[in-house]
């Protein structure tokens, strides 16, 4: 099948590479000329395990190509995927202008029947608006060309996106109206290689498909904020949230996924999608109180380590004590196995420390470059986690990369000036650090 992906960012590139690997002829289009040249040269603009090799292999095999020409992309594809950004606007609602502009641009140059699939995360009603925009453009051209616009939201976890696409939990297809039956048949054929072990495809109306994406991310964010609120209560009551987490996770109705306490969630999806869903609800006169609480808890959680640091060193915002302190940050990405620092708790903490005059050393296996683009030269970046510890009063762990799980405590003691560790992801046993002369502050557990 001939496939065009419009937008070669995270979702578009993963989708294109995986569909090409299934034998389709895929053309990824992006208006960023530098990105297109990078991809043609065998590089990729993001860090995602397994993706670079997948892109190279399918490019070499002739199944995957890249272009900056939209007309070429529209002419190539029987199926056109829209995978463009939907960033939040000033009030938190999703900005769908890129989706609608892409739909109009497709209609402006299409010469034969097309199936347009929206894979961008967009509020309920966006596919209908895109369909109307295409019809208007075709009317302006005086052309009668059949087309269908459907919803196919993505459910890719950063750090495991290739596996998620190849072995999906579910494939959501939203179709309705004229052309829905044919669109369903085409997408069933397209996704058949990823749907062999059991039927994973769920077909529903467009509005339900669009809401499913937001509801899924909102539920995951809710689980995170709930366990973080329980962690705060555990500290007050003298309980250990790790024991509590294991106890409730053993209930199959609850499960262990997304109930790991920490210093808050970040990334490109959960914060944005929770806010966008709230705005959608508000736009229809409905107050989404649980979603408001989820966001509030997460906002507070991102300040938690800063408060623990201030209490440990007995400094406050009005004091000069911060200027005498030096901190090492292990982890800058919002989660392991990605270089994505959007809404990352580490960046919020780094800004907090720097604003008070503290020195900050930082290391991340993949995200140093992206963090530097945002934070500049205010902090020092290191290529080795232990080098970042030199002369530091405390270590703050913000991302649970595997490389951080079993630190060399003797080496840490020889490099650091202080003996404090702030574990923002609860990856350590405090007793292990206590035996080595360190004080380890976790989330919702005794120091």
Tab-separated table of C-alpha atoms in Angstrom:
chain	number	residue	atom	x	y	z
A	1	UNK	CA	0.000	0.000	0.000
A	2	UNK	CA	1.218	3.544	-0.720
A	3	UNK	CA	1.250	5.587	2.487
A	4	UNK	CA	2.099	9.238	3.119
A	5	UNK	CA	2.837	10.561	6.589
A	6	UNK	CA	2.488	14.344	6.886
A	7	UNK	CA	4.637	15.411	9.817
A	8	UNK	CA	7.834	13.499	10.582
A	9	UNK	CA	8.049	14.152	14.290
A	10	UNK	CA	7.829	11.542	17.020
A	11	UNK	CA	4.476	10.022	16.052
A	12	UNK	CA	4.865	10.438	12.313
A	13	UNK	CA	8.349	8.961	12.098
A	14	UNK	CA	7.531	5.935	14.245
A	15	UNK	CA	4.326	5.328	12.291
A	16	UNK	CA	6.081	5.662	8.951
A	17	UNK	CA	9.018	3.420	9.842
A	18	UNK	CA	6.811	0.683	11.279
A	19	UNK	CA	4.379	0.698	8.349
A	20	UNK	CA	7.314	0.548	5.930
A	21	UNK	CA	8.709	-2.398	7.864
A	22	UNK	CA	5.420	-4.189	7.173
A	23	UNK	CA	6.031	-3.940	3.418
A	24	UNK	CA	4.251	-0.705	2.558
A	25	UNK	CA	5.779	2.077	0.459
A	26	UNK	CA	5.889	5.026	2.826
A	27	UNK	CA	6.740	8.649	2.082
A	28	UNK	CA	7.265	10.854	5.144
A	29	UNK	CA	6.726	14.532	4.437
A	30	UNK	CA	7.911	17.395	6.623
A	31	UNK	CA	8.203	21.118	5.936
A	32	UNK	CA	11.447	21.287	7.946
A	33	UNK	CA	14.104	20.950	5.228
A	34	UNK	CA	16.888	20.314	7.742
A	35	UNK	CA	14.942	17.410	9.257
A	36	UNK	CA	14.321	15.901	5.826
A	37	UNK	CA	18.029	16.052	4.982
A	38	UNK	CA	18.937	14.524	8.343
A	39	UNK	CA	16.540	11.633	7.740
A	40	UNK	CA	17.798	11.085	4.203
A	41	UNK	CA	21.318	10.926	5.603
A	42	UNK	CA	20.457	8.127	8.028
A	43	UNK	CA	20.002	10.237	11.167
A	44	UNK	CA	16.878	10.820	13.227
A	45	UNK	CA	15.898	13.975	15.139
A	46	UNK	CA	14.853	12.178	18.335
A	47	UNK	CA	16.214	9.524	20.670
A	48	UNK	CA	13.979	6.460	20.607
A	49	UNK	CA	15.335	2.912	21.127
A	50	UNK	CA	15.239	0.850	17.935
A	51	UNK	CA	13.917	3.623	15.707
A	52	UNK	CA	17.150	4.734	14.029
A	53	UNK	CA	17.985	1.244	12.785
A	54	UNK	CA	14.404	0.710	11.629
A	55	UNK	CA	14.517	3.944	9.617
A	56	UNK	CA	17.889	3.091	8.082
A	57	UNK	CA	16.910	-0.456	7.132
A	58	UNK	CA	13.669	0.533	5.427
A	59	UNK	CA	15.229	3.543	3.737
A	60	UNK	CA	17.953	1.298	2.326
A	61	UNK	CA	15.323	-1.209	1.168
A	62	UNK	CA	13.454	1.510	-0.730
A	63	UNK	CA	10.262	1.209	1.305
A	64	UNK	CA	10.754	4.488	3.209
A	65	UNK	CA	11.488	7.886	1.697
A	66	UNK	CA	11.413	11.518	2.816
A	67	UNK	CA	10.314	14.730	1.164
A	68	UNK	CA	9.590	18.358	1.911
A	69	UNK	CA	7.104	18.638	-0.961
A	70	UNK	CA	3.468	18.335	0.118
A	71	UNK	CA	2.213	17.903	-3.454
A	72	UNK	CA	4.544	14.953	-3.890
A	73	UNK	CA	3.298	13.480	-0.628
A	74	UNK	CA	-0.374	13.849	-1.544
A	75	UNK	CA	0.182	12.365	-4.999
A	76	UNK	CA	2.048	9.381	-3.529
A	77	UNK	CA	-0.345	8.168	-0.864
A	78	UNK	CA	-3.543	6.196	-1.118
A	79	UNK	CA	-3.749	6.765	2.630
A	80	UNK	CA	-2.558	10.075	4.087
A	81	UNK	CA	-1.769	10.227	7.802
A	82	UNK	CA	-1.819	13.634	9.499
A	83	UNK	CA	0.747	13.623	12.310
A	84	UNK	CA	1.361	17.309	13.009
A	85	UNK	CA	1.700	19.068	16.398
A	86	UNK	CA	-1.298	20.191	18.458
A	87	UNK	CA	0.424	22.406	21.059
A	88	UNK	CA	-1.499	24.026	23.906
A	89	UNK	CA	-2.630	27.600	23.412
A	90	UNK	CA	-2.628	30.281	26.106
A	91	UNK	CA	-5.615	28.840	28.000
A	92	UNK	CA	-4.489	25.196	27.749
A	93	UNK	CA	-6.766	24.141	24.878
A	94	UNK	CA	-5.219	22.147	22.043
A	95	UNK	CA	-4.327	24.267	19.030
A	96	UNK	CA	-5.624	22.300	16.024
A	97	UNK	CA	-4.714	24.910	13.427
A	98	UNK	CA	-1.912	22.712	12.029
A	99	UNK	CA	-4.338	19.806	11.564
A	100	UNK	CA	-6.911	21.956	9.789
A	101	UNK	CA	-4.285	23.681	7.643
A	102	UNK	CA	-2.924	20.278	6.604
A	103	UNK	CA	-6.410	19.060	5.684
A	104	UNK	CA	-6.961	22.141	3.519
A	105	UNK	CA	-3.549	21.727	1.895
A	106	UNK	CA	-4.336	18.106	1.024
A	107	UNK	CA	-7.612	19.145	-0.619
A	108	UNK	CA	-5.843	21.928	-2.488
A	109	UNK	CA	-3.650	19.516	-4.421
A	110	UNK	CA	-5.400	16.122	-4.442
A	111	UNK	CA	-6.459	14.816	-7.843
A	112	UNK	CA	-7.938	11.424	-6.889
A	113	UNK	CA	-9.790	9.743	-4.046
A	114	UNK	CA	-7.906	9.765	-0.718
A	115	UNK	CA	-8.339	8.355	2.764
A	116	UNK	CA	-7.127	10.919	5.305
A	117	UNK	CA	-6.311	9.575	8.771
A	118	UNK	CA	-5.831	11.980	11.656
A	119	UNK	CA	-3.203	10.611	14.034
A	120	UNK	CA	-2.539	13.930	15.770
A	121	UNK	CA	-3.965	14.161	19.277
A	122	UNK	CA	-6.874	16.549	18.848
A	123	UNK	CA	-10.115	17.365	20.700
A	124	UNK	CA	-13.471	15.864	19.900
A	125	UNK	CA	-14.818	17.426	16.732
A	126	UNK	CA	-11.481	17.951	14.988
A	127	UNK	CA	-12.030	15.259	12.349
A	128	UNK	CA	-15.405	16.772	11.516
A	129	UNK	CA	-13.788	20.211	11.176
A	130	UNK	CA	-11.039	18.762	8.986
A	131	UNK	CA	-13.662	17.111	6.777
A	132	UNK	CA	-15.490	20.430	6.415
A	133	UNK	CA	-12.236	22.251	5.612
A	134	UNK	CA	-11.433	19.763	2.846
A	135	UNK	CA	-14.934	20.002	1.390
A	136	UNK	CA	-14.710	23.809	1.354
A	137	UNK	CA	-11.348	23.721	-0.412
A	138	UNK	CA	-12.536	21.249	-3.011
A	139	UNK	CA	-15.607	23.419	-3.559
A	140	UNK	CA	-13.398	26.443	-4.063
A	141	UNK	CA	-11.498	24.485	-6.702
A	142	UNK	CA	-14.746	23.376	-8.311
A	143	UNK	CA	-13.745	19.749	-7.987
A	144	UNK	CA	-15.791	16.722	-6.920
A	145	UNK	CA	-13.324	14.179	-5.559
A	146	UNK	CA	-14.269	11.504	-3.058
A	147	UNK	CA	-12.450	11.466	0.261
A	148	UNK	CA	-12.909	10.261	3.821
A	149	UNK	CA	-11.413	11.593	7.048
A	150	UNK	CA	-11.151	9.236	10.026
A	151	UNK	CA	-9.566	9.185	13.471
A	152	UNK	CA	-6.756	6.819	14.450
A	153	UNK	CA	-5.256	8.091	17.717
A	154	UNK	CA	-1.776	6.974	18.716
A	155	UNK	CA	-0.931	5.199	21.972
A	156	UNK	CA	2.861	5.204	21.853
A	157	UNK	CA	4.976	5.388	25.001
A	158	UNK	CA	8.187	7.337	24.585
A	159	UNK	CA	11.040	4.914	25.115
A	160	UNK	CA	8.973	1.959	23.850
A	161	UNK	CA	7.237	3.438	20.818
A	162	UNK	CA	8.443	0.927	18.219
A	163	UNK	CA	7.348	-2.033	20.337
A	164	UNK	CA	4.026	-0.334	21.100
A	165	UNK	CA	3.333	0.092	17.393
A	166	UNK	CA	4.440	-3.402	16.445
A	167	UNK	CA	2.599	-5.079	19.338
A	168	UNK	CA	-0.249	-2.722	20.236
A	169	UNK	CA	-2.639	-3.129	23.161
A	170	UNK	CA	-5.382	-1.750	20.913
A	171	UNK	CA	-5.840	-0.035	17.558
A	172	UNK	CA	-8.598	2.556	17.709
A	173	UNK	CA	-10.367	3.500	14.481
A	174	UNK	CA	-13.030	6.208	14.448
A	175	UNK	CA	-15.238	6.195	11.346
A	176	UNK	CA	-18.708	7.442	10.542
A	177	UNK	CA	-20.789	8.757	7.681
A	178	UNK	CA	-20.118	8.244	4.003
A	179	UNK	CA	-16.986	6.274	3.230
A	180	UNK	CA	-16.726	4.781	6.689
A	181	UNK	CA	-17.105	1.194	5.542
A	182	UNK	CA	-14.432	1.472	2.859
A	183	UNK	CA	-12.092	3.319	5.237
A	184	UNK	CA	-12.516	0.558	7.785
A	185	UNK	CA	-11.612	-2.102	5.213
A	186	UNK	CA	-8.488	-0.215	4.142
A	187	UNK	CA	-7.269	0.284	7.694
A	188	UNK	CA	-8.016	-3.317	8.642
A	189	UNK	CA	-5.803	-4.384	5.758
A	190	UNK	CA	-3.098	-1.872	6.670
A	191	UNK	CA	-2.991	-2.912	10.323
A	192	UNK	CA	-3.386	-6.656	9.707
A	193	UNK	CA	0.336	-7.430	10.331
A	194	UNK	CA	0.055	-5.875	13.808
A	195	UNK	CA	-3.226	-7.598	14.612
A	196	UNK	CA	-2.462	-11.293	14.090
A	197	UNK	CA	-2.250	-12.827	17.576
A	198	UNK	CA	-5.648	-11.537	18.639
A	199	UNK	CA	-8.073	-8.928	17.453
A	200	UNK	CA	-6.843	-5.600	18.748
A	201	UNK	CA	-8.762	-3.282	16.451
A	202	UNK	CA	-11.683	-1.416	18.015
A	203	UNK	CA	-13.908	0.414	15.544
A	204	UNK	CA	-16.155	3.181	16.837
A	205	UNK	CA	-17.581	6.543	15.874
A	206	UNK	CA	-15.152	9.419	15.364
A	207	UNK	CA	-16.095	11.399	18.491
A	208	UNK	CA	-15.618	8.346	20.708
A	209	UNK	CA	-12.220	7.630	19.158
A	210	UNK	CA	-11.056	11.206	19.748
A	211	UNK	CA	-12.252	11.146	23.363
A	212	UNK	CA	-10.660	7.720	23.987
A	213	UNK	CA	-7.186	9.159	23.445
A	214	UNK	CA	-7.691	11.964	25.958
A	215	UNK	CA	-9.479	9.744	28.464
A	216	UNK	CA	-6.617	7.222	28.398
A	217	UNK	CA	-3.944	9.816	29.132
A	218	UNK	CA	-6.102	11.479	31.762
A	219	UNK	CA	-6.564	8.146	33.538
A	220	UNK	CA	-2.807	7.497	33.576
A	221	UNK	CA	-2.142	10.983	34.928
A	222	UNK	CA	-4.816	10.410	37.573
A	223	UNK	CA	-3.112	7.226	38.787
A	224	UNK	CA	0.202	9.061	39.095
A	225	UNK	CA	-1.241	11.995	40.991
A	226	UNK	CA	-3.214	9.669	43.261
A	227	UNK	CA	-0.156	7.681	44.344
A	228	UNK	CA	1.782	10.924	44.823
A	229	UNK	CA	-0.946	12.242	47.097
A	230	UNK	CA	-0.850	8.979	49.052
A	231	UNK	CA	2.936	9.381	49.299
A	232	UNK	CA	2.472	12.789	50.921
A	233	UNK	CA	0.026	11.258	53.389
A	234	UNK	CA	2.418	8.375	54.085
A	235	UNK	CA	5.141	10.824	55.138
A	236	UNK	CA	2.752	12.524	57.545
A	237	UNK	CA	1.570	9.231	59.045
A	238	UNK	CA	4.967	7.550	59.200
A	239	UNK	CA	4.154	4.901	56.595
A	240	UNK	CA	6.335	3.778	53.671
A	241	UNK	CA	4.600	4.378	50.343
A	242	UNK	CA	6.623	1.602	48.695
A	243	UNK	CA	4.946	-0.941	50.945
A	244	UNK	CA	1.579	0.680	50.312
A	245	UNK	CA	2.181	0.661	46.549
A	246	UNK	CA	2.974	-3.042	46.557
A	247	UNK	CA	-0.055	-3.757	48.701
A	248	UNK	CA	-2.570	-1.980	46.491
A	249	UNK	CA	-0.876	-3.050	43.249
A	250	UNK	CA	-1.409	-6.693	44.158
A	251	UNK	CA	-5.126	-6.066	43.636
A	252	UNK	CA	-5.710	-6.989	39.990
A	253	UNK	CA	-8.381	-4.325	39.727
A	254	UNK	CA	-5.696	-1.711	40.421
A	255	UNK	CA	-2.467	-3.237	39.112
A	256	UNK	CA	1.100	-1.986	39.390
A	257	UNK	CA	1.208	0.246	36.311
A	258	UNK	CA	1.504	4.001	36.887
A	259	UNK	CA	1.395	3.828	40.679
A	260	UNK	CA	5.059	4.635	41.210
A	261	UNK	CA	5.438	7.739	43.381
A	262	UNK	CA	7.866	10.388	42.229
A	263	UNK	CA	8.537	14.059	41.630
A	264	UNK	CA	5.721	14.519	39.118
A	265	UNK	CA	4.897	13.582	35.559
A	266	UNK	CA	6.032	15.481	32.484
A	267	UNK	CA	6.481	14.900	28.780
A	268	UNK	CA	4.621	16.008	25.695
A	269	UNK	CA	1.373	14.137	26.365
A	270	UNK	CA	0.019	13.876	29.899
A	271	UNK	CA	0.300	17.546	30.997
A	272	UNK	CA	-0.971	18.864	27.667
A	273	UNK	CA	-3.768	16.350	27.243
A	274	UNK	CA	-5.138	16.728	30.766
A	275	UNK	CA	-5.346	20.500	30.274
A	276	UNK	CA	-6.859	20.158	26.809
A	277	UNK	CA	-9.546	17.794	28.083
A	278	UNK	CA	-10.355	20.231	30.893
A	279	UNK	CA	-10.736	23.028	28.352
A	280	UNK	CA	-12.945	20.872	26.140
A	281	UNK	CA	-15.166	20.120	29.130
A	282	UNK	CA	-15.287	23.770	30.157
A	283	UNK	CA	-16.203	24.756	26.610
A	284	UNK	CA	-19.323	22.626	26.969
A	285	UNK	CA	-20.221	23.955	30.418
A	286	UNK	CA	-18.852	20.971	32.335
A	287	UNK	CA	-16.414	21.322	35.248
A	288	UNK	CA	-13.950	18.412	35.229
A	289	UNK	CA	-13.092	18.498	38.931
A	290	UNK	CA	-10.986	15.336	39.021
A	291	UNK	CA	-8.828	16.576	36.142
A	292	UNK	CA	-8.319	19.880	37.939
A	293	UNK	CA	-7.141	18.030	41.044
A	294	UNK	CA	-4.810	15.827	38.989
A	295	UNK	CA	-3.087	18.899	37.557
A	296	UNK	CA	-2.899	20.631	40.934
A	297	UNK	CA	-1.307	17.613	42.619
A	298	UNK	CA	1.252	17.295	39.830
A	299	UNK	CA	2.120	20.990	39.995
A	300	UNK	CA	2.740	20.660	43.728
A	301	UNK	CA	4.713	17.440	43.268
A	302	UNK	CA	7.256	19.171	41.048
A	303	UNK	CA	8.162	21.485	43.949
A	304	UNK	CA	8.527	18.666	46.489
A	305	UNK	CA	12.245	17.946	46.096
A	306	UNK	CA	13.076	21.649	46.303
A	307	UNK	CA	11.247	21.809	49.657
A	308	UNK	CA	13.064	18.704	50.906
A	309	UNK	CA	16.408	20.213	49.889
A	310	UNK	CA	15.611	23.502	51.626
A	311	UNK	CA	14.595	21.708	54.824
A	312	UNK	CA	17.682	19.478	54.820
A	313	UNK	CA	20.113	22.386	54.395
A	314	UNK	CA	18.026	24.796	56.484
A	315	UNK	CA	17.858	27.479	53.792
A	316	UNK	CA	14.963	29.562	52.530
A	317	UNK	CA	14.317	31.799	49.557
A	318	UNK	CA	15.432	34.917	51.400
A	319	UNK	CA	18.723	33.470	52.628
A	320	UNK	CA	22.209	33.472	51.151
A	321	UNK	CA	22.743	29.823	52.021
A	322	UNK	CA	21.819	28.619	48.544
A	323	UNK	CA	24.868	30.302	47.019
A	324	UNK	CA	27.168	28.066	49.054
A	325	UNK	CA	25.537	24.870	47.812
A	326	UNK	CA	26.373	22.697	44.812
A	327	UNK	CA	23.993	20.024	43.505
A	328	UNK	CA	24.307	17.148	41.053
A	329	UNK	CA	21.243	16.220	38.993
A	330	UNK	CA	21.086	12.717	37.587
A	331	UNK	CA	18.443	12.645	34.889
A	332	UNK	CA	16.965	15.494	32.858
A	333	UNK	CA	14.516	13.701	30.547
A	334	UNK	CA	10.959	13.373	31.834
A	335	UNK	CA	11.344	9.569	31.734
A	336	UNK	CA	14.083	7.071	30.835
A	337	UNK	CA	14.862	5.958	27.280
A	338	UNK	CA	14.018	9.312	25.720
A	339	UNK	CA	15.711	12.675	25.191
A	340	UNK	CA	12.411	14.528	25.695
A	341	UNK	CA	12.632	17.223	28.375
A	342	UNK	CA	9.244	18.844	27.795
A	343	UNK	CA	7.553	19.541	31.145
A	344	UNK	CA	10.313	17.500	32.827
A	345	UNK	CA	10.426	17.868	36.632
A	346	UNK	CA	14.230	18.068	36.418
A	347	UNK	CA	14.088	21.306	34.467
A	348	UNK	CA	11.701	22.901	36.938
A	349	UNK	CA	14.001	21.920	39.801
A	350	UNK	CA	17.127	23.136	37.992
A	351	UNK	CA	15.525	26.526	37.390
A	352	UNK	CA	14.527	26.719	41.063
A	353	UNK	CA	18.065	26.004	42.280
A	354	UNK	CA	19.747	28.304	39.779
A	355	UNK	CA	17.373	31.178	40.558
A	356	UNK	CA	18.522	31.041	44.191
A	357	UNK	CA	22.195	31.111	43.341
A	358	UNK	CA	23.083	27.437	43.786
A	359	UNK	CA	25.522	25.695	41.461
A	360	UNK	CA	24.084	22.821	39.464
A	361	UNK	CA	25.893	19.955	37.724
A	362	UNK	CA	23.809	17.746	35.441
A	363	UNK	CA	24.046	14.440	33.605
A	364	UNK	CA	21.577	12.559	31.426
A	365	UNK	CA	22.409	9.671	29.076
A	366	UNK	CA	20.405	11.212	26.215
A	367	UNK	CA	18.872	14.576	27.123
A	368	UNK	CA	21.849	16.861	27.867
A	369	UNK	CA	21.643	18.616	24.495
A	370	UNK	CA	17.905	19.263	24.664
A	371	UNK	CA	18.138	20.509	28.252
A	372	UNK	CA	20.960	22.865	27.310
A	373	UNK	CA	18.796	24.416	24.585
A	374	UNK	CA	16.296	25.367	27.277
A	375	UNK	CA	18.471	26.085	30.319
A	376	UNK	CA	21.504	27.482	28.515
A	377	UNK	CA	24.844	27.709	30.271
A	378	UNK	CA	23.429	28.351	33.730
A	379	UNK	CA	24.408	24.852	34.794
A	380	UNK	CA	27.276	22.560	33.869
A	381	UNK	CA	26.596	19.460	31.818
A	382	UNK	CA	28.680	16.309	32.124
A	383	UNK	CA	29.152	13.217	29.979
A	384	UNK	CA	29.662	10.977	33.018
A	385	UNK	CA	27.379	10.729	36.062
A	386	UNK	CA	30.236	10.516	38.554
A	387	UNK	CA	32.049	13.508	37.097
A	388	UNK	CA	28.919	15.543	37.853
A	389	UNK	CA	29.251	14.666	41.570
A	390	UNK	CA	32.576	16.436	42.064
A	391	UNK	CA	32.400	18.752	45.091
A	392	UNK	CA	28.614	18.497	45.361
A	393	UNK	CA	26.685	18.753	48.604
A	394	UNK	CA	23.855	16.532	47.393
A	395	UNK	CA	22.745	14.277	44.587
A	396	UNK	CA	19.217	14.632	43.214
A	397	UNK	CA	17.894	11.771	41.063
A	398	UNK	CA	15.131	12.921	38.716
A	399	UNK	CA	14.925	10.189	36.038
A	400	UNK	CA	15.045	6.438	36.651
A	401	UNK	CA	17.573	5.486	33.967
A	402	UNK	CA	18.942	1.971	34.511
A	403	UNK	CA	22.484	3.312	34.810
A	404	UNK	CA	21.519	5.054	38.077
A	405	UNK	CA	20.074	2.028	39.878
A	406	UNK	CA	23.252	0.581	41.408
A	407	UNK	CA	25.625	3.445	42.185
A	408	UNK	CA	29.166	2.991	43.483
A	409	UNK	CA	28.713	4.441	46.972
A	410	UNK	CA	32.424	4.475	47.816
A	411	UNK	CA	33.163	6.402	44.664
A	412	UNK	CA	30.318	8.792	45.409
A	413	UNK	CA	31.680	9.425	48.903
A	414	UNK	CA	35.148	10.156	47.527
A	415	UNK	CA	33.794	12.726	45.065
A	416	UNK	CA	31.051	14.503	46.974
A	417	UNK	CA	31.444	17.218	49.577
A	418	UNK	CA	28.174	16.316	51.283
A	419	UNK	CA	26.345	13.070	52.030
A	420	UNK	CA	22.752	13.778	50.995
A	421	UNK	CA	20.772	11.988	48.285
A	422	UNK	CA	17.300	13.047	47.166
A	423	UNK	CA	15.678	10.171	45.328
A	424	UNK	CA	12.912	11.677	43.204
A	425	UNK	CA	11.909	8.310	41.736
A	426	UNK	CA	12.213	5.956	44.733
A	427	UNK	CA	14.704	3.706	42.988
A	428	UNK	CA	16.937	3.271	46.061
A	429	UNK	CA	16.686	1.516	49.414
A	430	UNK	CA	17.415	4.208	52.011
A	431	UNK	CA	19.069	1.642	54.309
A	432	UNK	CA	21.728	0.989	51.671
A	433	UNK	CA	22.753	4.638	51.735
A	434	UNK	CA	22.545	4.885	55.516
A	435	UNK	CA	25.064	2.074	55.857
A	436	UNK	CA	27.460	4.055	53.653
A	437	UNK	CA	27.070	7.242	55.668
A	438	UNK	CA	24.543	8.981	53.418
A	439	UNK	CA	21.092	10.333	54.168
A	440	UNK	CA	18.614	9.344	51.467
A	441	UNK	CA	15.361	11.287	51.113
A	442	UNK	CA	12.739	9.518	49.013
A	443	UNK	CA	9.120	10.262	48.161
A	444	UNK	CA	6.660	9.124	50.805
A	445	UNK	CA	9.115	7.062	52.816
A	446	UNK	CA	11.305	7.517	55.916
A	447	UNK	CA	14.772	9.041	55.377
